[in-house]
Short mmCIF file of C-alpha atoms and ligand atoms in Angstrom, two decimals:
data_model
loop_
_atom_site.label_atom_id
_atom_site.label_comp_id
_atom_site.label_asym_id
_atom_site.label_seq_id
_atom_site.Cartn_x
_atom_site.Cartn_y
_atom_site.Cartn_z
CA MET A 193 12.77 -49.39 88.64
CA SER A 194 11.11 -46.29 87.28
CA ASN A 195 9.29 -44.87 90.28
CA ARG A 196 9.48 -41.20 90.98
CA TYR A 197 12.37 -40.17 93.23
CA ASP A 198 13.17 -36.84 94.82
CA LEU A 199 16.85 -37.46 94.20
CA VAL A 200 18.93 -40.14 92.53
CA LEU A 201 22.61 -40.68 93.32
CA LYS A 202 23.74 -41.97 89.94
CA GLY A 203 26.67 -44.16 89.01
CA GLY A 204 28.64 -44.18 92.26
CA THR A 205 30.31 -47.11 93.97
CA VAL A 206 28.00 -47.91 96.86
CA VAL A 207 29.59 -49.43 99.94
CA ASN A 208 27.16 -51.22 102.21
CA HIS A 209 26.55 -54.57 103.89
CA ASP A 210 26.68 -56.24 100.43
CA GLY A 211 30.21 -55.06 99.83
CA GLU A 212 31.13 -52.58 97.09
CA GLY A 213 29.45 -52.19 93.73
CA LEU A 214 28.36 -49.74 91.07
CA ARG A 215 24.78 -48.89 92.00
CA ASP A 216 22.33 -46.01 91.82
CA VAL A 217 20.41 -45.02 94.92
CA GLY A 218 16.91 -43.54 94.71
CA LEU A 219 15.73 -41.32 97.55
CA ARG A 220 12.16 -40.41 98.40
CA ASP A 221 10.77 -38.46 101.38
CA GLY A 222 14.15 -38.47 103.09
CA ARG A 223 14.56 -42.23 102.93
CA ILE A 224 16.28 -44.73 100.70
CA ALA A 225 13.64 -46.03 98.27
CA ALA A 226 15.68 -48.12 95.81
CA ILE A 227 19.20 -49.43 95.25
CA GLY A 228 20.26 -50.83 91.89
CA SER A 229 19.97 -49.70 88.31
CA ILE A 230 17.53 -46.79 88.38
CA ASP A 231 15.80 -44.94 85.56
CA ALA A 232 16.35 -41.40 86.76
CA SER A 233 14.32 -39.67 84.03
CA ALA A 234 11.52 -38.83 86.46
CA ALA A 235 13.78 -37.88 89.37
CA GLY A 236 13.52 -34.43 90.90
CA GLU A 237 17.29 -34.17 90.96
CA VAL A 238 20.09 -36.39 89.74
CA VAL A 239 23.55 -36.21 91.29
CA ASP A 240 26.35 -37.60 89.14
CA CYS A 241 28.40 -39.81 91.44
CA ARG A 242 30.56 -41.44 88.77
CA GLY A 243 34.08 -41.89 90.11
CA LEU A 244 32.89 -41.35 93.68
CA HIS A 245 32.16 -43.74 96.54
CA VAL A 246 28.78 -43.49 98.25
CA LEU A 247 29.14 -44.43 101.91
CA PRO A 248 26.52 -44.64 104.66
CA GLY A 249 26.43 -41.27 106.49
CA VAL A 250 29.28 -40.94 108.97
CA ILE A 251 28.06 -40.77 112.59
CA ASP A 252 30.45 -39.09 115.02
CA SER A 253 29.37 -40.18 118.49
CA GLN A 254 31.65 -37.83 120.43
CA VAL A 255 31.75 -34.06 119.85
CA HIS A 256 31.78 -31.03 122.19
CA PHE A 257 29.94 -28.05 120.66
CA ARG A 258 30.02 -25.68 123.71
CA GLU A 259 26.44 -24.35 123.52
CA PRO A 260 25.07 -23.21 125.92
CA GLY A 261 28.20 -21.72 127.45
CA PRO A 262 31.53 -20.76 125.88
CA THR A 263 30.13 -20.20 122.40
CA HIS A 264 33.17 -18.10 121.46
CA LYS A 265 34.79 -21.52 120.90
CA GLU A 266 31.87 -23.15 119.06
CA ASP A 267 28.10 -23.32 118.98
CA LEU A 268 25.64 -25.90 117.73
CA GLN A 269 25.40 -24.20 114.35
CA SER A 270 29.12 -23.74 113.74
CA GLY A 271 29.99 -27.19 115.07
CA SER A 272 27.44 -28.82 112.80
CA ARG A 273 28.68 -26.71 109.86
CA ALA A 274 32.14 -28.17 110.50
CA ALA A 275 30.57 -31.63 110.66
CA VAL A 276 28.85 -31.50 107.28
CA LEU A 277 31.86 -29.79 105.63
CA GLY A 278 33.77 -32.89 106.73
CA GLY A 279 31.16 -35.37 105.50
CA VAL A 280 29.61 -36.13 108.90
CA THR A 281 25.82 -36.58 108.84
CA ALA A 282 25.04 -37.03 112.56
CA VAL A 283 26.74 -36.14 115.83
CA PHE A 284 26.27 -37.06 119.49
CA GLU A 285 27.18 -34.01 121.53
CA MET A 286 28.71 -34.06 125.01
CA PRO A 287 27.19 -32.70 128.27
CA ASN A 288 30.11 -30.57 129.59
CA THR A 289 28.51 -27.33 128.46
CA ASP A 290 27.44 -24.45 130.75
CA PRO A 291 24.98 -25.19 132.21
CA LEU A 292 25.77 -28.90 132.18
CA THR A 293 23.37 -31.23 130.36
CA THR A 294 22.33 -33.14 133.47
CA SER A 295 18.54 -32.64 133.56
CA GLU A 296 15.50 -33.03 131.35
CA ALA A 297 15.25 -29.21 131.11
CA ALA A 298 18.88 -28.85 129.98
CA LEU A 299 18.39 -31.54 127.31
CA ALA A 300 15.18 -29.84 126.12
CA ASP A 301 17.08 -26.54 125.90
CA LYS A 302 19.78 -28.10 123.69
CA LEU A 303 17.17 -29.72 121.45
CA SER A 304 15.36 -26.43 121.00
CA ARG A 305 18.60 -24.54 120.29
CA ALA A 306 19.45 -27.19 117.67
CA ARG A 307 16.11 -26.89 115.85
CA GLY A 308 16.50 -25.04 112.54
CA ARG A 309 20.16 -24.25 113.26
CA MET A 310 22.07 -27.52 113.17
CA HIS A 311 23.12 -28.71 109.72
CA CYS A 312 23.28 -32.38 110.68
CA ASP A 313 21.22 -34.79 112.76
CA HIS A 314 22.09 -34.87 116.42
CA ALA A 315 21.64 -36.46 119.82
CA PHE A 316 22.87 -35.20 123.17
CA TRP A 317 24.63 -37.15 125.90
CA VAL A 318 23.23 -36.51 129.40
CA GLY A 319 25.88 -36.15 132.12
CA GLY A 320 25.66 -38.68 134.94
CA THR A 321 26.38 -37.20 138.39
CA ARG A 322 25.94 -38.14 142.06
CA GLU A 323 22.98 -35.77 142.17
CA ASN A 324 21.02 -37.21 139.23
CA ALA A 325 22.03 -40.89 139.69
CA ALA A 326 18.53 -41.81 140.89
CA ASP A 327 17.04 -40.40 137.67
CA VAL A 328 19.36 -41.76 135.00
CA ALA A 329 16.94 -44.50 133.88
CA ASP A 330 14.44 -41.79 132.91
CA LEU A 331 17.00 -39.32 131.58
CA GLU A 332 18.66 -41.83 129.23
CA ARG A 333 15.34 -42.64 127.53
CA LEU A 334 14.30 -39.07 126.76
CA PRO A 335 13.91 -38.42 123.03
CA GLY A 336 17.11 -36.88 121.68
CA ALA A 337 19.28 -38.40 124.42
CA ALA A 338 22.22 -40.52 123.25
CA GLY A 339 22.54 -42.03 126.72
CA ILE A 340 24.41 -41.22 129.94
CA LYS A 341 28.01 -39.96 129.85
CA VAL A 342 30.23 -40.02 132.94
CA PHE A 343 33.62 -38.38 133.46
CA MET A 344 35.65 -40.55 135.87
CA GLY A 345 38.67 -38.29 135.35
CA SER A 346 38.31 -34.52 135.30
CA SER A 347 38.66 -32.68 132.04
CA THR A 348 37.12 -29.50 130.58
CA GLY A 349 34.14 -28.50 132.77
CA SER A 350 33.04 -29.70 136.20
CA LEU A 351 31.49 -33.12 135.49
CA LEU A 352 33.16 -35.78 137.63
CA VAL A 353 32.22 -39.05 139.35
CA GLU A 354 35.60 -40.40 140.37
CA ASP A 355 34.73 -43.11 142.91
CA ASP A 356 33.50 -46.68 142.41
CA GLU A 357 30.43 -46.16 144.55
CA GLY A 358 29.31 -43.11 142.57
CA VAL A 359 29.76 -44.95 139.25
CA SER A 360 27.97 -48.00 140.63
CA GLU A 361 24.96 -45.88 141.67
CA ILE A 362 24.65 -44.83 138.01
CA LEU A 363 25.32 -48.22 136.40
CA LYS A 364 22.86 -49.99 138.69
CA ARG A 365 20.15 -47.98 136.96
CA THR A 366 21.17 -47.54 133.32
CA ARG A 367 19.65 -49.88 130.75
CA ARG A 368 21.14 -48.26 127.68
CA ARG A 369 24.88 -48.24 127.01
CA ALA A 370 26.55 -45.53 129.12
CA ALA A 371 29.73 -43.79 127.91
CA PHE A 372 32.80 -43.09 130.03
CA HIS A 373 35.81 -40.83 130.09
CA SER A 374 38.14 -43.30 131.75
CA GLU A 375 41.14 -41.82 133.56
CA ASP A 376 41.74 -42.52 137.27
CA GLU A 377 41.17 -39.20 139.03
CA PHE A 378 42.98 -40.32 142.20
CA ARG A 379 46.13 -41.06 140.23
CA LEU A 380 45.82 -37.82 138.28
CA ARG A 381 45.72 -35.91 141.60
CA GLU A 382 48.75 -37.76 142.97
CA ARG A 383 50.76 -37.01 139.84
CA LEU A 384 49.99 -33.30 139.35
CA GLY A 385 53.65 -32.55 140.11
CA GLU A 386 54.69 -34.38 136.90
CA ARG A 387 53.46 -31.46 134.82
CA VAL A 388 56.40 -29.39 133.55
CA PRO A 389 55.42 -25.73 133.14
CA GLY A 390 55.71 -24.71 129.52
CA ASP A 391 56.13 -28.29 128.25
CA ALA A 392 53.01 -29.94 126.80
CA ALA A 393 55.08 -33.10 126.24
CA SER A 394 54.74 -33.70 130.00
CA HIS A 395 50.94 -34.06 129.61
CA PRO A 396 51.11 -37.84 128.92
CA VAL A 397 53.65 -38.18 131.75
CA TRP A 398 51.15 -36.68 134.20
CA ARG A 399 48.07 -38.42 132.77
CA ASP A 400 49.94 -41.65 132.21
CA ALA A 401 48.93 -45.00 130.71
CA VAL A 402 48.48 -46.49 134.19
CA ALA A 403 45.81 -43.85 134.97
CA ALA A 404 43.85 -44.89 131.88
CA LEU A 405 44.23 -48.66 132.37
CA ARG A 406 43.52 -48.57 136.10
CA CYS A 407 40.32 -46.61 135.57
CA THR A 408 39.15 -48.86 132.73
CA GLN A 409 39.75 -51.94 134.91
CA ARG A 410 37.77 -50.40 137.80
CA LEU A 411 35.00 -49.35 135.44
CA VAL A 412 34.66 -52.78 133.83
CA ALA A 413 34.50 -54.46 137.26
CA ILE A 414 31.68 -52.12 138.31
CA ALA A 415 29.82 -52.67 135.02
CA GLU A 416 30.14 -56.46 135.34
CA ALA A 417 28.79 -56.38 138.89
CA ALA A 418 25.82 -54.32 137.68
CA ARG A 419 25.50 -56.23 134.34
CA ALA A 420 25.51 -52.83 132.67
CA ARG A 421 26.51 -52.09 129.09
CA ILE A 422 29.29 -49.51 128.84
CA HIS A 423 31.26 -47.68 126.17
CA VAL A 424 34.83 -46.57 126.83
CA LEU A 425 35.54 -43.36 124.95
CA HIS A 426 38.85 -42.42 123.30
CA ILE A 427 41.02 -45.43 124.17
CA SER A 428 44.61 -44.21 124.47
CA THR A 429 46.70 -47.22 125.56
CA GLU A 430 47.73 -50.59 124.16
CA GLU A 431 47.12 -52.10 127.62
CA GLU A 432 43.42 -51.18 127.54
CA ILE A 433 43.09 -52.89 124.14
CA ALA A 434 44.67 -56.06 125.58
CA PHE A 435 42.42 -55.88 128.65
CA LEU A 436 39.16 -55.26 126.76
CA ARG A 437 39.60 -58.41 124.62
CA ASP A 438 38.15 -60.40 127.49
CA HIS A 439 35.19 -58.09 128.14
CA LYS A 440 33.51 -57.61 124.78
CA ASP A 441 30.15 -58.92 126.00
CA LEU A 442 29.40 -55.71 127.89
CA VAL A 443 32.05 -53.28 126.75
CA THR A 444 32.39 -51.33 123.54
CA ALA A 445 35.19 -48.92 122.74
CA GLU A 446 35.99 -45.85 120.68
CA ALA A 447 39.23 -44.72 119.03
CA THR A 448 39.91 -41.19 117.82
CA PRO A 449 41.70 -40.20 114.63
CA HIS A 450 44.35 -38.33 116.64
CA HIS A 451 45.25 -41.31 118.84
CA LEU A 452 45.56 -43.34 115.61
CA THR A 453 47.54 -40.73 113.70
CA MET A 454 49.77 -38.77 116.10
CA SER A 455 52.29 -39.76 118.76
CA SER A 456 54.21 -38.05 121.54
CA LYS A 457 56.83 -37.02 118.97
CA ASP A 458 54.29 -34.51 117.67
CA TYR A 459 54.37 -32.40 120.88
CA ALA A 460 57.65 -30.87 119.64
CA ARG A 461 55.83 -29.58 116.54
CA LEU A 462 52.36 -28.86 117.93
CA GLY A 463 52.90 -28.13 121.64
CA THR A 464 49.62 -27.37 123.43
CA LEU A 465 47.65 -27.81 120.17
CA LEU A 466 48.12 -31.55 120.72
CA GLN A 467 47.15 -31.37 124.41
CA MET A 468 43.99 -33.35 125.04
CA ASN A 469 42.55 -35.82 127.55
CA PRO A 470 43.36 -38.65 127.53
CA PRO A 471 46.69 -37.67 125.99
CA VAL A 472 48.28 -38.69 122.73
CA ARG A 473 51.08 -41.06 123.82
CA ASP A 474 54.16 -42.94 122.55
CA ALA A 475 53.91 -44.70 119.19
CA HIS A 476 53.57 -48.19 120.71
CA HIS A 477 50.20 -47.14 122.12
CA ARG A 478 49.14 -45.88 118.69
CA ASP A 479 50.14 -49.24 117.23
CA GLY A 480 48.22 -51.04 119.97
CA ILE A 481 45.06 -49.09 119.14
CA TRP A 482 45.52 -50.02 115.46
CA ARG A 483 45.65 -53.67 116.57
CA GLY A 484 42.38 -52.98 118.38
CA ILE A 485 40.95 -51.76 115.07
CA ALA A 486 42.24 -54.82 113.19
CA ASP A 487 41.00 -57.26 115.83
CA GLY A 488 37.55 -55.70 116.22
CA ILE A 489 38.07 -54.52 119.82
CA ILE A 490 37.35 -50.95 118.73
CA ASP A 491 33.71 -50.51 117.72
CA VAL A 492 33.52 -46.91 116.57
CA LEU A 493 35.56 -43.87 115.61
CA GLY A 494 34.70 -40.62 117.38
CA SER A 495 36.44 -37.33 116.77
CA ASP A 496 36.22 -35.97 120.35
CA HIS A 497 35.97 -32.58 118.61
CA ALA A 498 36.80 -30.29 121.56
CA PRO A 499 37.43 -26.77 120.28
CA HIS A 500 39.30 -24.05 122.15
CA THR A 501 40.50 -20.83 120.50
CA LEU A 502 44.11 -20.47 119.38
CA GLU A 503 44.45 -17.67 121.93
CA GLU A 504 43.41 -20.03 124.73
CA LYS A 505 45.68 -22.77 123.40
CA ALA A 506 48.58 -20.27 123.38
CA LYS A 507 48.56 -20.06 127.18
CA PRO A 508 51.62 -21.76 128.66
CA TYR A 509 51.13 -25.41 129.66
CA PRO A 510 49.38 -26.37 131.96
CA GLN A 511 47.15 -23.27 131.90
CA SER A 512 46.33 -24.19 128.29
CA PRO A 513 43.00 -26.04 127.88
CA SER A 514 42.84 -29.66 126.66
CA GLY A 515 41.12 -30.49 123.39
CA MET A 516 41.39 -29.98 119.66
CA THR A 517 38.98 -29.68 116.75
CA GLY A 518 38.32 -32.91 114.87
CA VAL A 519 34.80 -33.37 113.54
CA GLN A 520 35.71 -31.96 110.11
CA THR A 521 38.97 -33.90 109.72
CA LEU A 522 37.75 -37.35 110.82
CA VAL A 523 36.80 -38.45 107.30
CA PRO A 524 39.84 -37.12 105.37
CA ILE A 525 42.35 -38.29 107.98
CA MET A 526 40.86 -41.78 108.14
CA LEU A 527 40.45 -42.01 104.33
CA ASP A 528 44.16 -41.23 104.11
CA HIS A 529 44.75 -44.31 106.28
CA VAL A 530 42.56 -46.20 103.79
CA ALA A 531 44.73 -44.88 100.92
CA ASN A 532 47.85 -45.99 102.78
CA GLY A 533 46.46 -49.49 103.21
CA ARG A 534 46.25 -49.28 107.01
CA LEU A 535 42.45 -49.48 107.06
CA SER A 536 40.00 -51.09 104.65
CA LEU A 537 37.13 -49.00 103.31
CA ALA A 538 34.73 -51.67 104.63
CA ARG A 539 36.13 -51.31 108.14
CA PHE A 540 35.95 -47.50 107.89
CA VAL A 541 32.25 -47.85 107.08
CA ASP A 542 31.80 -50.35 109.91
CA LEU A 543 33.44 -47.97 112.40
CA THR A 544 31.53 -44.86 111.34
CA SER A 545 28.00 -46.07 110.55
CA ALA A 546 27.18 -49.74 111.21
CA GLY A 547 29.26 -49.62 114.43
CA PRO A 548 27.45 -46.69 116.06
CA GLN A 549 24.09 -48.05 114.84
CA ARG A 550 24.79 -51.44 116.44
CA ILE A 551 26.16 -50.31 119.79
CA PHE A 552 23.83 -47.37 120.44
CA GLY A 553 20.67 -48.83 118.88
CA ILE A 554 20.12 -46.01 116.38
CA ALA A 555 16.78 -46.33 114.62
CA GLY A 556 16.81 -46.11 110.82
CA LYS A 557 20.38 -44.98 110.24
CA GLY A 558 23.79 -46.58 109.73
CA ARG A 559 23.07 -48.67 106.61
CA ILE A 560 22.45 -48.08 102.94
CA ALA A 561 19.26 -50.10 102.88
CA CYS A 562 15.72 -49.41 101.71
CA GLY A 563 13.60 -47.72 104.37
CA TYR A 564 16.62 -46.28 106.16
CA ASP A 565 17.28 -42.53 106.41
CA ALA A 566 18.95 -41.28 103.23
CA ASP A 567 22.19 -40.19 104.94
CA PHE A 568 25.33 -40.40 102.80
CA THR A 569 28.96 -39.43 102.95
CA ILE A 570 30.11 -39.18 99.35
CA VAL A 571 33.86 -39.35 98.95
CA ASP A 572 36.55 -39.17 96.29
CA LEU A 573 39.12 -41.76 97.36
CA LYS A 574 41.71 -40.47 94.86
CA ARG A 575 41.46 -36.76 95.55
CA ARG A 576 44.61 -35.30 97.04
CA GLU A 577 44.14 -32.24 99.24
CA THR A 578 46.07 -30.32 101.83
CA ILE A 579 44.13 -29.65 105.04
CA ARG A 580 44.30 -25.96 105.98
CA ASN A 581 43.03 -23.91 108.90
CA GLY A 582 41.12 -21.78 106.37
CA TRP A 583 38.94 -24.80 105.47
CA ILE A 584 37.84 -25.32 109.07
CA GLY A 585 34.19 -24.35 109.71
CA SER A 586 34.52 -24.41 113.51
CA THR A 587 34.41 -21.02 115.24
CA SER A 588 37.85 -21.91 116.63
CA GLN A 589 39.18 -22.05 113.04
CA TRP A 590 42.19 -24.29 113.46
CA THR A 591 43.15 -27.92 113.14
CA PRO A 592 46.21 -29.83 114.33
CA TYR A 593 46.42 -31.12 110.73
CA ASP A 594 47.03 -27.69 109.16
CA GLY A 595 49.39 -28.29 106.22
CA VAL A 596 48.89 -32.09 106.20
CA SER A 597 48.27 -33.61 102.76
CA VAL A 598 45.83 -36.47 102.47
CA THR A 599 44.48 -38.77 99.78
CA GLY A 600 40.70 -39.19 100.05
CA TRP A 601 38.23 -36.36 100.53
CA PRO A 602 34.54 -35.86 101.40
CA VAL A 603 32.84 -34.20 98.42
CA GLY A 604 29.20 -34.53 99.48
CA THR A 605 27.07 -34.78 102.61
CA VAL A 606 23.44 -35.87 102.26
CA VAL A 607 21.20 -35.75 105.36
CA ARG A 608 17.79 -37.45 105.08
CA GLY A 609 17.71 -37.01 101.33
CA GLN A 610 18.87 -33.39 101.32
CA ARG A 611 22.25 -32.43 99.92
CA VAL A 612 23.69 -30.15 102.63
CA MET A 613 27.32 -29.99 101.47
CA TRP A 614 28.69 -30.34 97.97
CA ASP A 615 32.30 -29.79 96.96
CA GLY A 616 33.12 -27.68 100.00
CA ASP A 617 30.02 -25.48 99.99
CA ILE A 618 27.05 -25.59 102.34
CA VAL A 619 24.16 -25.87 99.86
CA ALA A 620 21.15 -26.15 102.21
CA PRO A 621 20.20 -24.45 105.48
CA GLY A 622 20.19 -26.18 108.86
CA LEU A 623 17.66 -28.98 108.70
CA GLY A 624 19.13 -31.36 111.26
CA LYS A 625 16.75 -33.40 113.39
CA PRO A 626 17.19 -35.45 116.56
CA VAL A 627 18.52 -38.96 116.01
CA ARG A 628 16.02 -41.65 117.00
CA PHE A 629 16.93 -44.70 119.06
CA ALA A 630 15.29 -48.11 119.31
CA GLU A 631 15.22 -47.88 123.09
CA SER A 632 13.41 -44.54 123.26
CA LEU A 633 10.94 -44.78 120.39
CA GLY A 634 8.15 -45.27 122.93
O1 LIG B 173 40.75 -32.99 125.87
C1 LIG B 173 39.56 -33.01 126.15
N1 LIG B 173 38.78 -31.94 125.97
N2 LIG B 173 39.03 -34.13 126.65
C2 LIG B 173 37.79 -34.15 127.16
O2 LIG B 173 37.38 -35.17 127.65
C3 LIG B 173 36.97 -32.93 127.19
C4 LIG B 173 37.37 -32.04 126.09
C5 LIG B 173 36.75 -30.67 126.18
O3 LIG B 173 35.53 -30.58 126.38
O4 LIG B 173 37.47 -29.67 126.01
#
């Protein structure tokens, strides 16, 4: 193969649907043009990938970037900077901004704010509400929309559809897979008194495992009645994993790195920094979610990157907001699980590229295959690093993993053929584009 390429990734171990092997990858016009042994003499640029693994670009299908609204926590530019510093090539951003992303105009506003500023490719979830339920079939198919997202339990922001009838009105109309924050709002209200002022460890006591399971059971029943495809975000209990085994025809599920890595023991060390919804729980839940990874119940990893400033997090519980940064640490934290033998590299790739492509119908991404977008997460599986707040590109500038040492590190992020991050530096300006989906190509 001696065609002209804009860029050749030379000598890396490519991980794709074929397995792992030493291969070069030739990129042209933002797409993958050749895979194999490539004569790079006529290439515009050659990147030496010897000793590195070349993975399909990591797609994080759950982040909160706060723009428009509380941009002192994050904005689309800073959030996407954090993403590419962490090896993430595309993000799906959540609708609980201010104003909420619940209309065509609000989606158009986000897309225009993203243009020329976001470093990675992006899609935006549209919030499903009682008010826009009649319009969700149109809203979910707008270019740049990831689909409809519904909060059944209240969290940051005012989006909430807590009752079965409200959820049913939405799921009767969706044709794409809709995503859910699944915690039973009625139970959360009943149990508000379980919160212990000043003690973030009471967060999972208030928002208990029953609240998560009960809501997921209600949600699945509604989806089955409507024959609607759904996606349950950030699974936090072993019981939901056991329950979802029997519902994989319609239901997909996400796990977060923090639910797979932390447990309630960590509240003593991290306090409100660990506070998020649904909560990090006892270790048996963490082990149950790992079984969900091993058994294929979990389809994707999402970071649920939900930044708040350290000042806001320093408020005494429960005034402290829920959420932590995560988009930049997803790859290193999960590669550390690969290094420890808890996760195979193939399954990591499945969860972060092929998985999102399959369940959300992403067009032209999620595989290292000719004709696909040239998105790559290039990693050094042997590199040992200590995660530090100073490395964090988010405006909120902290991570619950400050001081944690990992083996496995993202050294390069390539978005549609353009190197945007190399060895910790942003090397190209914001060139992110909207992600395209099979169901809204027109
Ligand atoms: O802890 C959380 N924070 N969970 C959510 O669902 C929302 C998020 C946020 O936006 O802060």
